[in-house]
Coordinates of N, CA and C and ligand atoms in Angstrom, one line a residue:
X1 N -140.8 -46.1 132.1 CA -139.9 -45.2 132.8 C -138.8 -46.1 133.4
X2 N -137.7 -46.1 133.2 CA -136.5 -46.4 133.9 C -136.5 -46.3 135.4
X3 N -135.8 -47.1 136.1 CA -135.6 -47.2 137.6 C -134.2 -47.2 137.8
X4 N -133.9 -45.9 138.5 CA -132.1 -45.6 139.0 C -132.3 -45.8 140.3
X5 N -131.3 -47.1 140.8 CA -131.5 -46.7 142.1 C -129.8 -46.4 142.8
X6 N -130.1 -45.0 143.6 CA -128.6 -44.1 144.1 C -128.5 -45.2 145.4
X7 N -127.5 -45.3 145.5 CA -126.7 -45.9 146.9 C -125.1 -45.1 147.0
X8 N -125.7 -44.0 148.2 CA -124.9 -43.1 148.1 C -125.2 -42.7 149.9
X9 N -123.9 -42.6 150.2 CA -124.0 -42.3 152.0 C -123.8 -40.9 152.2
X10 N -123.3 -40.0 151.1 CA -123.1 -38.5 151.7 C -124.5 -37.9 151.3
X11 N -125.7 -37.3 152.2 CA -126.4 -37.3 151.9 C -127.0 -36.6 150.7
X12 N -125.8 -35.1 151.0 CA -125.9 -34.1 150.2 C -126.0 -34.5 147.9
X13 N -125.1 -35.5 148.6 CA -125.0 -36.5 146.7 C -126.1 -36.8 146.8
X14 N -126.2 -37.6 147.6 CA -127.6 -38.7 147.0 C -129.0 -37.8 146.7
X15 N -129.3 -36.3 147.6 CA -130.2 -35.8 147.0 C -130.2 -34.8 145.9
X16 N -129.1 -34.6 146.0 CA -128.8 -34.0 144.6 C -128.9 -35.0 143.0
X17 N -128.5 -36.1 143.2 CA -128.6 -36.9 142.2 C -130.2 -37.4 142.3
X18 N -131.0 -37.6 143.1 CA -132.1 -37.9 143.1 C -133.4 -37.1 142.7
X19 N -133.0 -35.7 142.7 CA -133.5 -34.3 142.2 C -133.1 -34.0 140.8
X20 N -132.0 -34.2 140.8 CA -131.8 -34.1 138.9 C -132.1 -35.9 138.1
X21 N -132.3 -36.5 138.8 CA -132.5 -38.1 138.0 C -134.6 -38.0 138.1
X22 N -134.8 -37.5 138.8 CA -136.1 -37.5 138.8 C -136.2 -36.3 137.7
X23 N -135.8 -35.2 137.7 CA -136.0 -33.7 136.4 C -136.3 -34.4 135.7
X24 N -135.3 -35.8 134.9 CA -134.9 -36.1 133.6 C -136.0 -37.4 133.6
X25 N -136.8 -37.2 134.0 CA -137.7 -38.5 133.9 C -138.0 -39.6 134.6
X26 N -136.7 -40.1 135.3 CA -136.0 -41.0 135.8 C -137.1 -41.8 137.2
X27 N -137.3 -42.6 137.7 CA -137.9 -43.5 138.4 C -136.7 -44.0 139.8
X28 N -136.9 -42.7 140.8 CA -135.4 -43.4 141.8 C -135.8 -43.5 143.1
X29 N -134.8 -44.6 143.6 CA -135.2 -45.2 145.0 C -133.4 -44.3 145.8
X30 N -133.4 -44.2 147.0 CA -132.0 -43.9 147.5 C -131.6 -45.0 148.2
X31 N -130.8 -45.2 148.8 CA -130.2 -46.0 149.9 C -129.1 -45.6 150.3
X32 N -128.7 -45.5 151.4 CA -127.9 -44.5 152.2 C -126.5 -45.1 153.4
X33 N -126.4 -46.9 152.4 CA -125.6 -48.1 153.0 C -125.9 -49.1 152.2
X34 N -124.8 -49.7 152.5 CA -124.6 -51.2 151.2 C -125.5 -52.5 151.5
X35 N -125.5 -52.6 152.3 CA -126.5 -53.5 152.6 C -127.9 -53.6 152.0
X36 N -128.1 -51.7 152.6 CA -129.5 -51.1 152.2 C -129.7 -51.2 150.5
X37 N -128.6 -51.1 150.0 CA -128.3 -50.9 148.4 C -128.6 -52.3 147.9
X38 N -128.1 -52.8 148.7 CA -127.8 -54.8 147.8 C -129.3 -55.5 148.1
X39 N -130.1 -55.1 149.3 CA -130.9 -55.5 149.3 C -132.0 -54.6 147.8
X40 N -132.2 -53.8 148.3 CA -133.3 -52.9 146.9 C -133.0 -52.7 145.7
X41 N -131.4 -53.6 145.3 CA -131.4 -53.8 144.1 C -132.0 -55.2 143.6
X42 N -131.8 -56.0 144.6 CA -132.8 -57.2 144.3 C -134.0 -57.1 144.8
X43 N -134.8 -56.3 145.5 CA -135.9 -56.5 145.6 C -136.7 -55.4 144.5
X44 N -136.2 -54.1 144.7 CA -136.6 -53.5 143.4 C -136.8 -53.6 142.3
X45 N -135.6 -54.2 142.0 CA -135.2 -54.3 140.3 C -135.3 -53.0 139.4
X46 N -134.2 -52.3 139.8 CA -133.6 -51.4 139.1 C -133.3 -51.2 138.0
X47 N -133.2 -50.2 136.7 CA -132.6 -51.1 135.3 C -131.6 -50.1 135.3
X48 N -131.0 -49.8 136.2 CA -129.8 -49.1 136.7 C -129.0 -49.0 138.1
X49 N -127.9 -48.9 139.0 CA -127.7 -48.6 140.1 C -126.4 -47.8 140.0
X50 N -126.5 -46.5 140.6 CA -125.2 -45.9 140.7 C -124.7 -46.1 142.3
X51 N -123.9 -46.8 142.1 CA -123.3 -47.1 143.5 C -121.9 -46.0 144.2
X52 N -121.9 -45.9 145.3 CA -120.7 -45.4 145.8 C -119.8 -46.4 146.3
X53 N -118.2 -46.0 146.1 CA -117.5 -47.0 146.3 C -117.2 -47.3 148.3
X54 N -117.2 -46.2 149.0 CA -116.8 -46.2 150.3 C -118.3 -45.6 150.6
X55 N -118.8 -47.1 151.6 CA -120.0 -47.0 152.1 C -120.2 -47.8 153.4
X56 N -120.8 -46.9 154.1 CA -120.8 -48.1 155.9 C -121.8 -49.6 155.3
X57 N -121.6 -50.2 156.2 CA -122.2 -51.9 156.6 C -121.7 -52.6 155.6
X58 N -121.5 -51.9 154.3 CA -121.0 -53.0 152.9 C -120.6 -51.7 152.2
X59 N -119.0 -52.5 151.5 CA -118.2 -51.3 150.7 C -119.1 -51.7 149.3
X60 N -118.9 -50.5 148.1 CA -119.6 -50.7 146.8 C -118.7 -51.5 146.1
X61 N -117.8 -52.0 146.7 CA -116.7 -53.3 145.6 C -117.9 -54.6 146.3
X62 N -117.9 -54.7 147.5 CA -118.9 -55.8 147.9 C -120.4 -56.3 147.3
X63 N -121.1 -55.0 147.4 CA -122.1 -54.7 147.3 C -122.2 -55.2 145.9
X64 N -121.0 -54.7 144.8 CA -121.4 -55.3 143.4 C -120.7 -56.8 143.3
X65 N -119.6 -57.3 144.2 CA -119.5 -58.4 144.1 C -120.5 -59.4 143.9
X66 N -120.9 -59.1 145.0 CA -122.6 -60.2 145.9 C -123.8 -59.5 144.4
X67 N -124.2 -58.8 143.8 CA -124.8 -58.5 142.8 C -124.5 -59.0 141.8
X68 N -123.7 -59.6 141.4 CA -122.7 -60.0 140.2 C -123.4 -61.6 140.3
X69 N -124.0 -62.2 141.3 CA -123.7 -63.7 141.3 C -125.6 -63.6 140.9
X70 N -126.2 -62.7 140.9 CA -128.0 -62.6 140.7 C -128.1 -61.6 140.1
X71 N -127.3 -60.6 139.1 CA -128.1 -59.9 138.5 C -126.7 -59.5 137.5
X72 N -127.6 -58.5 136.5 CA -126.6 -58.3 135.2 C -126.6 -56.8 135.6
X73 N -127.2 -56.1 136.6 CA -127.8 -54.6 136.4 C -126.6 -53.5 135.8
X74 N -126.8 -52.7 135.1 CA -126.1 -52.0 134.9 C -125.5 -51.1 136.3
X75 N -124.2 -51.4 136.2 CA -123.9 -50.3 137.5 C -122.5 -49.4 137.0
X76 N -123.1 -48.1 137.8 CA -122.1 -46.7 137.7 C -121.6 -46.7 138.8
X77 N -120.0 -46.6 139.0 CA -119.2 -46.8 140.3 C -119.0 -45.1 140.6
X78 N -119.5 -45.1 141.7 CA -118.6 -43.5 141.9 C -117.7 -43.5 142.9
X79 N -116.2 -42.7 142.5 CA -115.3 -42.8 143.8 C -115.0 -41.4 144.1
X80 N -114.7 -41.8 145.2 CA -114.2 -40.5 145.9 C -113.1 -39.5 145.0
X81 N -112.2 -40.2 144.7 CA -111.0 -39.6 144.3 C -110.9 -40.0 142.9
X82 N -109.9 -39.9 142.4 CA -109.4 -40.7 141.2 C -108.0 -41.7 141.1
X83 N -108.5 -42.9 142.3 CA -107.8 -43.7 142.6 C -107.8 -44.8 141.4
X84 N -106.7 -45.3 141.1 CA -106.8 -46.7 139.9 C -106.5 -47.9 140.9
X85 N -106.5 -47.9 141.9 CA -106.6 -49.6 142.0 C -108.1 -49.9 142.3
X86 N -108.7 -48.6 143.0 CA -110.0 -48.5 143.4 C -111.2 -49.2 141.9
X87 N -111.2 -48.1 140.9 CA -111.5 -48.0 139.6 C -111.2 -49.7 139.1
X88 N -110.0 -50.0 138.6 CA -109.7 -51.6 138.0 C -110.6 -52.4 139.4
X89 N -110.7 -52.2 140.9 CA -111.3 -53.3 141.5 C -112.5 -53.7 141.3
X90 N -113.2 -51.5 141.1 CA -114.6 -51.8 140.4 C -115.0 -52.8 139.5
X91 N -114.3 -52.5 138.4 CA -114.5 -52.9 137.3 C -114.5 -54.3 137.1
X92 N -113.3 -55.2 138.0 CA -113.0 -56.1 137.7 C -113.9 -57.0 138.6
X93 N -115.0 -56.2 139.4 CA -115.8 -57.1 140.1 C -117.4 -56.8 139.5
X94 N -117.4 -56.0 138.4 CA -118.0 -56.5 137.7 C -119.1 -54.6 137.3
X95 N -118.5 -54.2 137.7 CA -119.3 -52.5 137.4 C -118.9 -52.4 136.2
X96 N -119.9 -51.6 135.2 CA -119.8 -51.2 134.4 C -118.9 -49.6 133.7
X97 N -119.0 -49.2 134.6 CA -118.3 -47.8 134.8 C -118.4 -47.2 135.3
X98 N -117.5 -46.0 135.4 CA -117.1 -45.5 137.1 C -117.0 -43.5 136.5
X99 N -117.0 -43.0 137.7 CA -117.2 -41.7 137.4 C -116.5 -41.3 138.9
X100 N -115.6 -40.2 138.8 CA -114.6 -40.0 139.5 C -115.5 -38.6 140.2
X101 N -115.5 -38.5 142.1 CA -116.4 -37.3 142.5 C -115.2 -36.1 142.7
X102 N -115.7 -35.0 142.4 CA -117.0 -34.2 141.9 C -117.0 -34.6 140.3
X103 N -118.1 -34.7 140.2 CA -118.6 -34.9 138.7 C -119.7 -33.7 138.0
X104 N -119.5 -33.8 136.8 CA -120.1 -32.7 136.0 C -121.3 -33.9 135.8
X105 N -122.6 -33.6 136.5 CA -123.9 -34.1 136.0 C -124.2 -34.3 134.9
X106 N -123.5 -33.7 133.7 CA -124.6 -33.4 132.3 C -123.5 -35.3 132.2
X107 N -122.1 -35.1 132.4 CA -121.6 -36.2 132.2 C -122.2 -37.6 132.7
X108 N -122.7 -37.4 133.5 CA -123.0 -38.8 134.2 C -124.5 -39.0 133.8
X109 N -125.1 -38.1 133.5 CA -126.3 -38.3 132.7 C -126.2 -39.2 131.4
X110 N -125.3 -38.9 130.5 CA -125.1 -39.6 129.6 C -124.6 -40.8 129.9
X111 N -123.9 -41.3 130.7 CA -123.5 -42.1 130.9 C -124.5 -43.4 131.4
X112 N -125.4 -42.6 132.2 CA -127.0 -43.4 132.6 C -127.4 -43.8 131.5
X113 N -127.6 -43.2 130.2 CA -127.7 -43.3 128.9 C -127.7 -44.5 128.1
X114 N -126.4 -44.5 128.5 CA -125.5 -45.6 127.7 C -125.5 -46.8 128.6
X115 N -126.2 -47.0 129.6 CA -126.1 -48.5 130.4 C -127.3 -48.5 130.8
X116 N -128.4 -47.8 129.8 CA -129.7 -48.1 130.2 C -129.8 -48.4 128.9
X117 N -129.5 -47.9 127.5 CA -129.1 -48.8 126.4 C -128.8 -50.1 126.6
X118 N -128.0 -50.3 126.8 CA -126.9 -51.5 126.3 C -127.9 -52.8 127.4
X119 N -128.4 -52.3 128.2 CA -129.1 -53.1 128.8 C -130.5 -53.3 127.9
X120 N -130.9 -52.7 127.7 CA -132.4 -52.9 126.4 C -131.7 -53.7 125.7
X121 N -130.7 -53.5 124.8 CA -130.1 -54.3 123.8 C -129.7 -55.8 124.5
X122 N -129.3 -55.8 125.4 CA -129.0 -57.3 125.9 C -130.3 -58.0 126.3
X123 N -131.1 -56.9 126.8 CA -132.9 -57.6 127.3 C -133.2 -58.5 125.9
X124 N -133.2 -58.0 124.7 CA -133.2 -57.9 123.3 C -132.7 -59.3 122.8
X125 N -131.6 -59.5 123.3 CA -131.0 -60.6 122.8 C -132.1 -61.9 122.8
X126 N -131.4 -63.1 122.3 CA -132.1 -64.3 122.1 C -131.4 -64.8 124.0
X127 N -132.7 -65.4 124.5 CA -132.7 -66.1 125.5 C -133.4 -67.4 126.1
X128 N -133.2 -68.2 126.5 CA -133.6 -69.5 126.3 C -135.4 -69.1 127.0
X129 N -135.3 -69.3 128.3 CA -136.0 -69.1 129.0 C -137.6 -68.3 128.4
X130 N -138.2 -69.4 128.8 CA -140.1 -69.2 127.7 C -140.9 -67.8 129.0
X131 N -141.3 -67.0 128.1 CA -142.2 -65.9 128.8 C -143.2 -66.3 129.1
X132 N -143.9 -66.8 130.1 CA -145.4 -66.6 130.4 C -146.2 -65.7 131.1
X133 N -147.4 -65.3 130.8 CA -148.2 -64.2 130.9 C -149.9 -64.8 130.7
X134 N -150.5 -65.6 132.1 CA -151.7 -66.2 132.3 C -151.4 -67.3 130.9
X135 N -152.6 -67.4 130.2 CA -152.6 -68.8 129.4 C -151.5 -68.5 127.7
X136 N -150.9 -67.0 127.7 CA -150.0 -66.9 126.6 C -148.9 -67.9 127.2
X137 N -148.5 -68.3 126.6 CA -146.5 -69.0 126.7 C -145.7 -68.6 125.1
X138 N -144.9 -67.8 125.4 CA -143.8 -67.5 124.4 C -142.8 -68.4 124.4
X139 N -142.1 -69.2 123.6 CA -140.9 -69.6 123.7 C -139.6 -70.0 123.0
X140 N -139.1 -69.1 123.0 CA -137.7 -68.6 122.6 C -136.9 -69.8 121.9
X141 N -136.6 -70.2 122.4 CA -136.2 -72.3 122.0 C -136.4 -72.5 120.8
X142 N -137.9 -73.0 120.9 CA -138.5 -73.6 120.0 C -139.4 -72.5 118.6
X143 N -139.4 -70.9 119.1 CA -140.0 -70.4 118.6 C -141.6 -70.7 118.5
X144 N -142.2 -71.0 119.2 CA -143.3 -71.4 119.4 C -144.5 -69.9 120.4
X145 N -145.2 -70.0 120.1 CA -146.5 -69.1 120.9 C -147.7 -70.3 121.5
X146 N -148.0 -70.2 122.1 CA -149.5 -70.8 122.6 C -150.8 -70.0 123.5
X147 N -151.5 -70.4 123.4 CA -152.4 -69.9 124.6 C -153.5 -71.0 124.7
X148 N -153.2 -70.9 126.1 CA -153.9 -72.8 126.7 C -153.5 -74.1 125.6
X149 N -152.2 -73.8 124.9 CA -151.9 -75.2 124.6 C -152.0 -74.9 122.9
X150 N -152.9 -73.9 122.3 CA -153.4 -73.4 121.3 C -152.6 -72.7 120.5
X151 N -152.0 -73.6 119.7 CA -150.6 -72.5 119.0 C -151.1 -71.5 117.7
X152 N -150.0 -70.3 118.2 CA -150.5 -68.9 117.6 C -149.5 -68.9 116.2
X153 N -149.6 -68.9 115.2 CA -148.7 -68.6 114.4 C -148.8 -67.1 114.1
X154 N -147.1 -67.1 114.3 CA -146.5 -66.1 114.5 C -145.3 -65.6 113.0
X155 N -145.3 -64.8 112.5 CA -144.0 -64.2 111.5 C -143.1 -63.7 112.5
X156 N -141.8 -64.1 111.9 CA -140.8 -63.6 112.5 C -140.9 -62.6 113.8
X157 N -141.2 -61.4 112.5 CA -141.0 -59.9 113.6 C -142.4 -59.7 114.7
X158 N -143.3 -59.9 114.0 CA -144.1 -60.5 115.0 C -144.0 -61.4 116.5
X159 N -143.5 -62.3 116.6 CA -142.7 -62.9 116.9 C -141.5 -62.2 117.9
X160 N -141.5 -61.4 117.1 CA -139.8 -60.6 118.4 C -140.4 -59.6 118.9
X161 N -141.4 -58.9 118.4 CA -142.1 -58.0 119.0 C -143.0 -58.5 120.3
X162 N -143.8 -59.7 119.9 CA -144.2 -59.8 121.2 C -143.4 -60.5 122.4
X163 N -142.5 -60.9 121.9 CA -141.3 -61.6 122.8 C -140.5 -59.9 124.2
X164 N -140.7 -59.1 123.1 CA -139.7 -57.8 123.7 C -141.4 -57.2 124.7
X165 N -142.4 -57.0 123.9 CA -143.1 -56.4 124.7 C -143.6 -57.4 125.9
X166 N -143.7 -58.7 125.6 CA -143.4 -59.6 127.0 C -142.7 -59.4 128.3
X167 N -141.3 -59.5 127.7 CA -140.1 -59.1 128.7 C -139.8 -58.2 129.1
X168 N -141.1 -56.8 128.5 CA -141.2 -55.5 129.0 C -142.8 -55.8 129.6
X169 N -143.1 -56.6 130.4 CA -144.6 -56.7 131.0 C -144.7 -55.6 132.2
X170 N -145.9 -54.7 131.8 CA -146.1 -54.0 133.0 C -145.5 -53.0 132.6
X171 N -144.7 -52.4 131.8 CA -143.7 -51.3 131.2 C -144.1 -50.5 129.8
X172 N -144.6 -48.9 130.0 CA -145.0 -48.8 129.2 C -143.8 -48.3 128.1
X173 N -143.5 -48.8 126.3 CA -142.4 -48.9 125.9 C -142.8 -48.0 124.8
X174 N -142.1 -47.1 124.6 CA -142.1 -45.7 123.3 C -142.1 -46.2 122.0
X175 N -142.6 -46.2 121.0 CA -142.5 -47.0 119.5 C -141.0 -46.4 119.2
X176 N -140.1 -45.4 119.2 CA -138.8 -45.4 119.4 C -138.3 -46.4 119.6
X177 N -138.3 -46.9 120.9 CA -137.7 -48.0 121.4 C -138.1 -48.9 120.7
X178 N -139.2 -49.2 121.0 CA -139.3 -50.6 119.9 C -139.1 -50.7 119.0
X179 N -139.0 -49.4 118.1 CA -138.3 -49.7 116.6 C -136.6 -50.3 116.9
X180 N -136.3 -49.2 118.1 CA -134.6 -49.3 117.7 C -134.4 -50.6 118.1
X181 N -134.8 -51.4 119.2 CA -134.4 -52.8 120.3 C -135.2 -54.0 119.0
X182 N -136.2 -53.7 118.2 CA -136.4 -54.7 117.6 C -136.8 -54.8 116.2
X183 N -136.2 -53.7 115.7 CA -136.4 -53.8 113.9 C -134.9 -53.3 113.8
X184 N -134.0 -52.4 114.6 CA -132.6 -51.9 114.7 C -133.0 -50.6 114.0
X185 N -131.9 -50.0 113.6 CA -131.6 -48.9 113.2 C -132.1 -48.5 111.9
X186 N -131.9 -49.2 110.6 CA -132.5 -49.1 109.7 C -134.2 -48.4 109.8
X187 N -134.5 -48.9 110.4 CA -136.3 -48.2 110.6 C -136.3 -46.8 111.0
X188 N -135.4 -46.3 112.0 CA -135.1 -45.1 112.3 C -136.6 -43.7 111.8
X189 N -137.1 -43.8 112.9 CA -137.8 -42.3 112.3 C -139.2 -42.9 111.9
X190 N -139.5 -44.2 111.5 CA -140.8 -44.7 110.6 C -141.7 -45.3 111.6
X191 N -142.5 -44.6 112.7 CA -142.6 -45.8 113.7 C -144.0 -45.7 113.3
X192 N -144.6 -46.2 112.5 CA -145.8 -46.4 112.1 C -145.4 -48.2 111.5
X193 N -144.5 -48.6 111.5 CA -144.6 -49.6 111.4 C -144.6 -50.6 112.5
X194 N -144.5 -50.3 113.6 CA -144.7 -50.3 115.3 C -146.7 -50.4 115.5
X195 N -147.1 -49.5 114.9 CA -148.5 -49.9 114.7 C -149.4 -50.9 113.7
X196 N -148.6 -50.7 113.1 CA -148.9 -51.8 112.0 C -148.8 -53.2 112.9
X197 N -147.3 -53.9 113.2 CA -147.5 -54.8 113.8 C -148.4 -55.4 115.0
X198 N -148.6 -54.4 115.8 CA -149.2 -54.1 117.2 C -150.8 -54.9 116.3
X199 N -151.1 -54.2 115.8 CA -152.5 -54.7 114.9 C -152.5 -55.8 114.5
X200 N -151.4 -56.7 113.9 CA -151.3 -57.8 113.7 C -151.2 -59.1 115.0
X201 N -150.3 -58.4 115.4 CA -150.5 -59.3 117.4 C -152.0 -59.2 117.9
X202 N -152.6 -58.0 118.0 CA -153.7 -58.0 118.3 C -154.6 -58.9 117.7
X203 N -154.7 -59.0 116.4 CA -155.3 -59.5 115.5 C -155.2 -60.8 115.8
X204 N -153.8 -61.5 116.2 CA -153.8 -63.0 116.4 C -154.1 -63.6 117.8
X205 N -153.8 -62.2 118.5 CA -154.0 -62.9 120.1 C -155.3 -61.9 120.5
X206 N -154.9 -61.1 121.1 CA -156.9 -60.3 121.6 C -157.9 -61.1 120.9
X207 N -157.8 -60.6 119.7 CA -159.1 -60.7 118.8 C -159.7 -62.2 119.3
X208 N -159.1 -63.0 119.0 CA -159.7 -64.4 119.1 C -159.5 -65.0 120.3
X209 N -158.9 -64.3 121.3 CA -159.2 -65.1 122.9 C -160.1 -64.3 123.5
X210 N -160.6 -63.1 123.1 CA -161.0 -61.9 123.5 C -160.6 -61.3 125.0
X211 N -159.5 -61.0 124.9 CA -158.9 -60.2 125.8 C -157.9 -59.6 125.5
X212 N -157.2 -58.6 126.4 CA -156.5 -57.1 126.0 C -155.5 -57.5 126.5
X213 N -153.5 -57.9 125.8 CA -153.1 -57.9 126.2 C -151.9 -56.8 126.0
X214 N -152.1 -56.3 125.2 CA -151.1 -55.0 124.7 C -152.3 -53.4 124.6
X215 N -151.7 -53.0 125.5 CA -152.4 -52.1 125.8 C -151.4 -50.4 125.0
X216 N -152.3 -49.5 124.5 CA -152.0 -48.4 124.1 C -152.0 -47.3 125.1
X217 N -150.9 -46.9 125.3 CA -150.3 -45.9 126.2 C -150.5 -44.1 125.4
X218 N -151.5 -43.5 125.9 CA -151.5 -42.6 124.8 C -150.2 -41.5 125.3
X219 N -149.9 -40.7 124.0 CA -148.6 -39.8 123.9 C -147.4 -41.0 124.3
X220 N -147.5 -42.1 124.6 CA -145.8 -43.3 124.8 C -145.8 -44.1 123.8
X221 N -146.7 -45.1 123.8 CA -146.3 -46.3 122.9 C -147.1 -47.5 123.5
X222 N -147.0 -48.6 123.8 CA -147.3 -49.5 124.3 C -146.7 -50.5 125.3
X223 N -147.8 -51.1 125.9 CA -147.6 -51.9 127.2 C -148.1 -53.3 127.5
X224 N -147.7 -54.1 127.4 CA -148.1 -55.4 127.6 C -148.3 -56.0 128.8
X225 N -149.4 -56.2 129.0 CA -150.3 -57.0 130.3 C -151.1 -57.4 130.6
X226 N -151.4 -58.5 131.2 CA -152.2 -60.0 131.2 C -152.8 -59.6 133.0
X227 N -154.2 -59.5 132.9 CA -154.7 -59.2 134.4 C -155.6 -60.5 135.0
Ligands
CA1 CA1 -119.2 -42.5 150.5

């Protein structure tokens, strides 16, 4: 489940958007000042923040400044009006996109959409930094697996699959998704090959250390975690 978190000072927005982001599935925290915002996007970790632009103790140009130097988070600027120097300052301090109030909800729904995408796809990417999870070590670099020092050989997709279900630890992930973030588009629709693999991870790591690290989420997909 996704985490939006609203930082919105007019109250009446913030529970309105927190009542239709929760309808849609959504996982949300409020905060009701910039401060309050900047702090619960780093301590939360959000895979979203729709920020407001004019907000007491810290403006949302601020708020995403100081964000910008510790996190990549997807953020939706909302302004009051439809001001352009406002909009270009957003942007140029590092928001993702902006949405002018009053706003047609179905619009900004999609728009959550699309920067809760693009963020799976960049999680997705190659990254230096090795995953560890108790005695597994993944790492990216060298392509290498281990556990306690004990190297796992891994095929490719194998390999990217448990790297993505790593980086999604504690997250339970839809075989959708994991088709689309780690086989791409072409697989589209076939997610029985999502199980197939799952069986072969298992097969190289559970089986022989005997313990459960990908766990089956019934009616979702799967979840990776190390207790
Ligand atoms: Ca405001």
């Amino acid at each position: 489940m996704s985490r939006i978190l609203i930082v919105e000072d007019e109250k009446k927005i913030a529970r309105f958007l927190e009542l239709e982001l929760t309808h849609e599935g959504y996982e949300v925290d409020t905060a009701y000042d910039g401060r309050t915002g900047l702090d619960k996007a780093l301590s939360w970790q959000p895979d979203l923040m729709i920020l407001d632009l004019m907000l007491p103790e810290l403006s949302g140009i601020e708020v995403c400044r100081r964000l910008r130097h510790e996190s990549d988070l997807p953020i939706i600027m909302l302004t009051a009006k439809d001001d352009v120097s406002d909009k270009v300052m957003g942007l140029d301090m590092g928001a993702d996109d902006y949405m002018t109030k009053p706003f047609a909800i179905e619009e900004l729904l999609a728009r959550i959409r699309v920067g809760l995408k693009k963020r799976r796809a960049s999680s997705a990417e190659p990254a230096s930094a090795a995953l560890v999870a108790g005695p597994l070590r993944l790492d990216p670099a060298s392509y290498t697996v281990t556990w306690s020092n004990t190297p796992i050989s891994l095929t490719k997709k194998e390999f990217d699959l448990l790297r993505y279900l790593m980086a999604h630890k504690g997250q339970a992930v839809t075989r959708d998704t994991l088709l689309s973030d780690v086989w791409g588009y072409d697989y589209a629709g076939d997610t029985n090959v999502v199980d197939v693999y799952v069986r072969y991870l298992r097969h190289k790591i559970d089986e022989p250390f005997q313990v459960k690290t990908i766990h089956t989420i019934r009616a979702v997909g799967y979840m990776f975690s190390y207790e």
